[in-house]
Amino acid sequence: MWRLRESTHPVLTDEGGAILDERTGRWTYLTETASAAVMLLLAGGTEEEAAGQYATRYGTAFEQAAADVRAVAAALTAQGLAAKESLRRGRSRGRWWR
């Protein structure tokens, strides 16, 4: 699952959006399609599910939609604004009282 980091504040609409990085004070502006990709990724599920919804929304081939969604996810991850969350949940390796 993909998520934005805690230090970010997204403002996402169907017309585009922006993400504030609290650590640097910088805004990253998103196009309409990039904003849609982020909203679909944040809705949960996998990148493939987001790509399927993206393809339906924009009437594109799944392969192109998957490439677009991956590109947005990779760009925001490279900027330190997002991360892939581990599917493993529950307690960490350490003891719970630490």
Short mmCIF file of N, CA and C in Angstrom, two decimals:
data_model
loop_
_atom_site.label_atom_id
_atom_site.label_comp_id
_atom_site.label_asym_id
_atom_site.label_seq_id
_atom_site.Cartn_x
_atom_site.Cartn_y
_atom_site.Cartn_z
N MET A 1 0.83 -1.17 0.00
CA MET A 1 0.00 0.00 0.00
C MET A 1 0.89 1.25 0.00
N TRP A 2 0.47 2.23 -0.73
CA TRP A 2 1.22 3.47 -0.89
C TRP A 2 0.59 4.54 0.00
N ARG A 3 1.42 5.41 0.58
CA ARG A 3 0.87 6.47 1.44
C ARG A 3 1.78 7.68 1.40
N LEU A 4 1.20 8.83 1.74
CA LEU A 4 2.00 10.03 1.89
C LEU A 4 2.63 10.01 3.27
N ARG A 5 3.77 10.62 3.41
CA ARG A 5 4.44 10.69 4.71
C ARG A 5 3.67 11.60 5.66
N GLU A 6 3.87 11.40 6.96
CA GLU A 6 3.16 12.18 7.98
C GLU A 6 3.43 13.67 7.89
N SER A 7 4.58 14.05 7.39
CA SER A 7 4.94 15.47 7.35
C SER A 7 4.41 16.18 6.10
N THR A 8 3.49 15.54 5.39
CA THR A 8 2.93 16.15 4.18
C THR A 8 1.47 16.50 4.40
N HIS A 9 1.04 17.50 3.65
CA HIS A 9 -0.35 17.94 3.71
C HIS A 9 -0.87 18.09 2.28
N PRO A 10 -1.69 17.14 1.82
CA PRO A 10 -2.19 17.21 0.46
C PRO A 10 -3.44 18.09 0.34
N VAL A 11 -3.54 18.78 -0.78
CA VAL A 11 -4.74 19.50 -1.17
C VAL A 11 -5.04 18.99 -2.57
N LEU A 12 -5.98 18.03 -2.68
CA LEU A 12 -6.22 17.35 -3.94
C LEU A 12 -7.66 17.59 -4.40
N THR A 13 -7.80 17.92 -5.68
CA THR A 13 -9.12 18.09 -6.27
C THR A 13 -9.11 17.41 -7.64
N ASP A 14 -10.27 17.38 -8.28
CA ASP A 14 -10.36 16.82 -9.63
C ASP A 14 -9.68 17.71 -10.66
N GLU A 15 -9.41 18.95 -10.30
CA GLU A 15 -8.78 19.89 -11.22
C GLU A 15 -7.26 20.00 -11.03
N GLY A 16 -6.71 19.29 -10.08
CA GLY A 16 -5.28 19.34 -9.81
C GLY A 16 -5.06 19.36 -8.31
N GLY A 17 -3.87 19.69 -7.89
CA GLY A 17 -3.63 19.71 -6.45
C GLY A 17 -2.21 20.11 -6.12
N ALA A 18 -1.93 20.02 -4.84
CA ALA A 18 -0.60 20.34 -4.34
C ALA A 18 -0.37 19.57 -3.05
N ILE A 19 0.89 19.36 -2.73
CA ILE A 19 1.27 18.68 -1.50
C ILE A 19 2.33 19.54 -0.81
N LEU A 20 2.06 19.91 0.42
CA LEU A 20 3.01 20.69 1.21
C LEU A 20 3.90 19.73 1.98
N ASP A 21 5.21 19.92 1.85
CA ASP A 21 6.18 19.18 2.64
C ASP A 21 6.51 20.05 3.85
N GLU A 22 6.01 19.66 4.99
CA GLU A 22 6.18 20.42 6.23
C GLU A 22 7.65 20.57 6.62
N ARG A 23 8.47 19.58 6.26
CA ARG A 23 9.90 19.62 6.63
C ARG A 23 10.64 20.73 5.91
N THR A 24 10.28 20.97 4.63
CA THR A 24 11.02 21.95 3.84
C THR A 24 10.22 23.23 3.59
N GLY A 25 8.91 23.17 3.79
CA GLY A 25 8.06 24.32 3.50
C GLY A 25 7.74 24.47 2.02
N ARG A 26 8.11 23.47 1.23
CA ARG A 26 7.90 23.52 -0.21
C ARG A 26 6.60 22.86 -0.62
N TRP A 27 5.98 23.42 -1.66
CA TRP A 27 4.78 22.84 -2.25
C TRP A 27 5.18 22.09 -3.52
N THR A 28 4.58 20.93 -3.74
CA THR A 28 4.71 20.21 -5.00
C THR A 28 3.35 20.28 -5.67
N TYR A 29 3.30 20.88 -6.86
CA TYR A 29 2.04 21.06 -7.56
C TYR A 29 1.78 19.88 -8.49
N LEU A 30 0.53 19.48 -8.57
CA LEU A 30 0.13 18.31 -9.35
C LEU A 30 -0.85 18.70 -10.46
N THR A 31 -0.70 18.06 -11.59
CA THR A 31 -1.67 18.24 -12.67
C THR A 31 -2.96 17.52 -12.29
N GLU A 32 -3.98 17.69 -13.11
CA GLU A 32 -5.26 17.01 -12.88
C GLU A 32 -5.08 15.50 -12.82
N THR A 33 -4.33 14.94 -13.76
CA THR A 33 -4.17 13.49 -13.81
C THR A 33 -3.27 12.98 -12.68
N ALA A 34 -2.24 13.76 -12.32
CA ALA A 34 -1.38 13.36 -11.21
C ALA A 34 -2.17 13.39 -9.90
N SER A 35 -3.00 14.40 -9.72
CA SER A 35 -3.84 14.50 -8.53
C SER A 35 -4.79 13.30 -8.45
N ALA A 36 -5.38 12.93 -9.59
CA ALA A 36 -6.27 11.76 -9.63
C ALA A 36 -5.51 10.50 -9.25
N ALA A 37 -4.29 10.35 -9.76
CA ALA A 37 -3.48 9.17 -9.43
C ALA A 37 -3.21 9.11 -7.93
N VAL A 38 -2.88 10.24 -7.33
CA VAL A 38 -2.61 10.28 -5.89
C VAL A 38 -3.87 9.93 -5.10
N MET A 39 -5.02 10.49 -5.50
CA MET A 39 -6.26 10.17 -4.80
C MET A 39 -6.58 8.68 -4.88
N LEU A 40 -6.37 8.08 -6.05
CA LEU A 40 -6.64 6.65 -6.21
C LEU A 40 -5.65 5.81 -5.40
N LEU A 41 -4.39 6.22 -5.36
CA LEU A 41 -3.41 5.50 -4.55
C LEU A 41 -3.73 5.60 -3.06
N LEU A 42 -4.16 6.76 -2.62
CA LEU A 42 -4.48 6.96 -1.20
C LEU A 42 -5.75 6.25 -0.78
N ALA A 43 -6.59 5.91 -1.75
CA ALA A 43 -7.84 5.20 -1.44
C ALA A 43 -7.59 3.79 -0.93
N GLY A 44 -6.35 3.33 -1.05
CA GLY A 44 -6.00 2.00 -0.56
C GLY A 44 -5.88 1.02 -1.72
N GLY A 45 -5.51 -0.16 -1.39
CA GLY A 45 -5.33 -1.16 -2.42
C GLY A 45 -3.94 -1.09 -3.02
N THR A 46 -3.81 -1.65 -4.19
CA THR A 46 -2.51 -1.75 -4.84
C THR A 46 -2.38 -0.73 -5.96
N GLU A 47 -1.17 -0.58 -6.47
CA GLU A 47 -0.96 0.29 -7.62
C GLU A 47 -1.74 -0.23 -8.83
N GLU A 48 -1.87 -1.55 -8.94
CA GLU A 48 -2.61 -2.14 -10.05
C GLU A 48 -4.09 -1.79 -9.98
N GLU A 49 -4.66 -1.81 -8.78
CA GLU A 49 -6.07 -1.41 -8.62
C GLU A 49 -6.25 0.06 -8.95
N ALA A 50 -5.32 0.89 -8.50
CA ALA A 50 -5.38 2.31 -8.81
C ALA A 50 -5.27 2.52 -10.32
N ALA A 51 -4.39 1.77 -10.96
CA ALA A 51 -4.21 1.89 -12.41
C ALA A 51 -5.48 1.48 -13.15
N GLY A 52 -6.16 0.45 -12.68
CA GLY A 52 -7.41 0.03 -13.31
C GLY A 52 -8.48 1.11 -13.22
N GLN A 53 -8.58 1.74 -12.07
CA GLN A 53 -9.55 2.82 -11.90
C GLN A 53 -9.14 4.04 -12.73
N TYR A 54 -7.87 4.31 -12.81
CA TYR A 54 -7.34 5.42 -13.60
C TYR A 54 -7.64 5.20 -15.08
N ALA A 55 -7.42 3.97 -15.55
CA ALA A 55 -7.68 3.64 -16.96
C ALA A 55 -9.16 3.83 -17.29
N THR A 56 -10.03 3.41 -16.39
CA THR A 56 -11.47 3.59 -16.60
C THR A 56 -11.83 5.07 -16.61
N ARG A 57 -11.29 5.81 -15.68
CA ARG A 57 -11.61 7.24 -15.56
C ARG A 57 -11.19 8.03 -16.79
N TYR A 58 -10.01 7.74 -17.33
CA TYR A 58 -9.48 8.52 -18.45
C TYR A 58 -9.58 7.81 -19.80
N GLY A 59 -10.15 6.61 -19.82
CA GLY A 59 -10.34 5.89 -21.08
C GLY A 59 -9.04 5.53 -21.78
N THR A 60 -8.04 5.15 -20.99
CA THR A 60 -6.74 4.77 -21.55
C THR A 60 -6.52 3.27 -21.37
N ALA A 61 -5.56 2.75 -22.08
CA ALA A 61 -5.19 1.35 -21.93
C ALA A 61 -4.62 1.13 -20.54
N PHE A 62 -4.83 -0.06 -20.00
CA PHE A 62 -4.35 -0.37 -18.66
C PHE A 62 -2.84 -0.18 -18.55
N GLU A 63 -2.09 -0.60 -19.58
CA GLU A 63 -0.63 -0.50 -19.54
C GLU A 63 -0.18 0.96 -19.40
N GLN A 64 -0.84 1.86 -20.14
CA GLN A 64 -0.49 3.28 -20.06
C GLN A 64 -0.88 3.84 -18.69
N ALA A 65 -2.06 3.46 -18.21
CA ALA A 65 -2.52 3.93 -16.90
C ALA A 65 -1.57 3.45 -15.80
N ALA A 66 -1.14 2.19 -15.89
CA ALA A 66 -0.22 1.65 -14.89
C ALA A 66 1.11 2.41 -14.92
N ALA A 67 1.59 2.73 -16.12
CA ALA A 67 2.84 3.49 -16.23
C ALA A 67 2.67 4.88 -15.64
N ASP A 68 1.53 5.53 -15.87
CA ASP A 68 1.28 6.87 -15.34
C ASP A 68 1.21 6.85 -13.81
N VAL A 69 0.47 5.90 -13.26
CA VAL A 69 0.32 5.80 -11.80
C VAL A 69 1.67 5.50 -11.16
N ARG A 70 2.43 4.58 -11.75
CA ARG A 70 3.76 4.26 -11.22
C ARG A 70 4.68 5.48 -11.27
N ALA A 71 4.59 6.25 -12.35
CA ALA A 71 5.45 7.43 -12.48
C ALA A 71 5.14 8.47 -11.40
N VAL A 72 3.86 8.70 -11.13
CA VAL A 72 3.49 9.64 -10.07
C VAL A 72 3.97 9.13 -8.72
N ALA A 73 3.71 7.85 -8.44
CA ALA A 73 4.12 7.26 -7.16
C ALA A 73 5.64 7.33 -7.00
N ALA A 74 6.37 7.01 -8.06
CA ALA A 74 7.83 7.02 -7.99
C ALA A 74 8.37 8.44 -7.80
N ALA A 75 7.78 9.41 -8.48
CA ALA A 75 8.25 10.79 -8.36
C ALA A 75 8.04 11.33 -6.95
N LEU A 76 6.88 11.07 -6.37
CA LEU A 76 6.61 11.55 -5.01
C LEU A 76 7.44 10.80 -3.97
N THR A 77 7.69 9.54 -4.22
CA THR A 77 8.54 8.76 -3.33
C THR A 77 9.97 9.28 -3.39
N ALA A 78 10.46 9.56 -4.59
CA ALA A 78 11.82 10.08 -4.77
C ALA A 78 12.01 11.44 -4.10
N GLN A 79 10.94 12.23 -4.05
CA GLN A 79 11.00 13.54 -3.38
C GLN A 79 10.86 13.42 -1.87
N GLY A 80 10.62 12.21 -1.37
CA GLY A 80 10.48 12.00 0.07
C GLY A 80 9.10 12.35 0.60
N LEU A 81 8.13 12.49 -0.30
CA LEU A 81 6.77 12.84 0.11
C LEU A 81 5.89 11.62 0.36
N ALA A 82 6.32 10.47 -0.14
CA ALA A 82 5.49 9.26 -0.04
C ALA A 82 6.37 8.04 0.19
N ALA A 83 5.70 6.94 0.54
CA ALA A 83 6.41 5.68 0.76
C ALA A 83 5.46 4.53 0.55
N LYS A 84 6.02 3.41 0.18
CA LYS A 84 5.22 2.19 0.15
C LYS A 84 5.18 1.64 1.55
N GLU A 85 4.00 1.32 2.01
CA GLU A 85 3.81 0.78 3.35
C GLU A 85 3.94 -0.73 3.29
N SER A 86 4.57 -1.30 4.25
CA SER A 86 4.69 -2.75 4.32
C SER A 86 3.31 -3.36 4.54
N LEU A 87 3.08 -4.49 3.90
CA LEU A 87 1.81 -5.17 4.08
C LEU A 87 1.73 -5.86 5.44
N ARG A 88 2.88 -6.03 6.07
CA ARG A 88 2.93 -6.68 7.37
C ARG A 88 2.42 -5.73 8.44
N ARG A 89 1.49 -6.18 9.21
CA ARG A 89 0.94 -5.36 10.27
C ARG A 89 1.12 -6.08 11.59
N GLY A 90 0.83 -5.38 12.64
CA GLY A 90 0.95 -6.01 13.95
C GLY A 90 2.15 -5.47 14.69
N ARG A 91 2.60 -6.23 15.63
CA ARG A 91 3.71 -5.77 16.48
C ARG A 91 5.01 -5.75 15.72
N SER A 92 5.87 -4.86 16.14
CA SER A 92 7.21 -4.81 15.56
C SER A 92 8.04 -5.93 16.17
N ARG A 93 9.27 -6.02 15.74
CA ARG A 93 10.15 -7.08 16.24
C ARG A 93 10.43 -6.94 17.74
N GLY A 94 10.47 -5.71 18.19
CA GLY A 94 10.76 -5.48 19.60
C GLY A 94 9.55 -5.81 20.48
N ARG A 95 9.75 -5.67 21.75
CA ARG A 95 8.65 -5.94 22.67
C ARG A 95 7.69 -4.78 22.65
N TRP A 96 6.45 -5.04 22.91
CA TRP A 96 5.40 -4.02 22.78
C TRP A 96 5.54 -2.89 23.80
N TRP A 97 6.21 -3.11 24.90
CA TRP A 97 6.31 -2.05 25.92
C TRP A 97 7.48 -1.10 25.69
N ARG A 98 8.28 -1.35 24.72
CA ARG A 98 9.43 -0.48 24.43
C ARG A 98 9.02 0.77 23.74
#
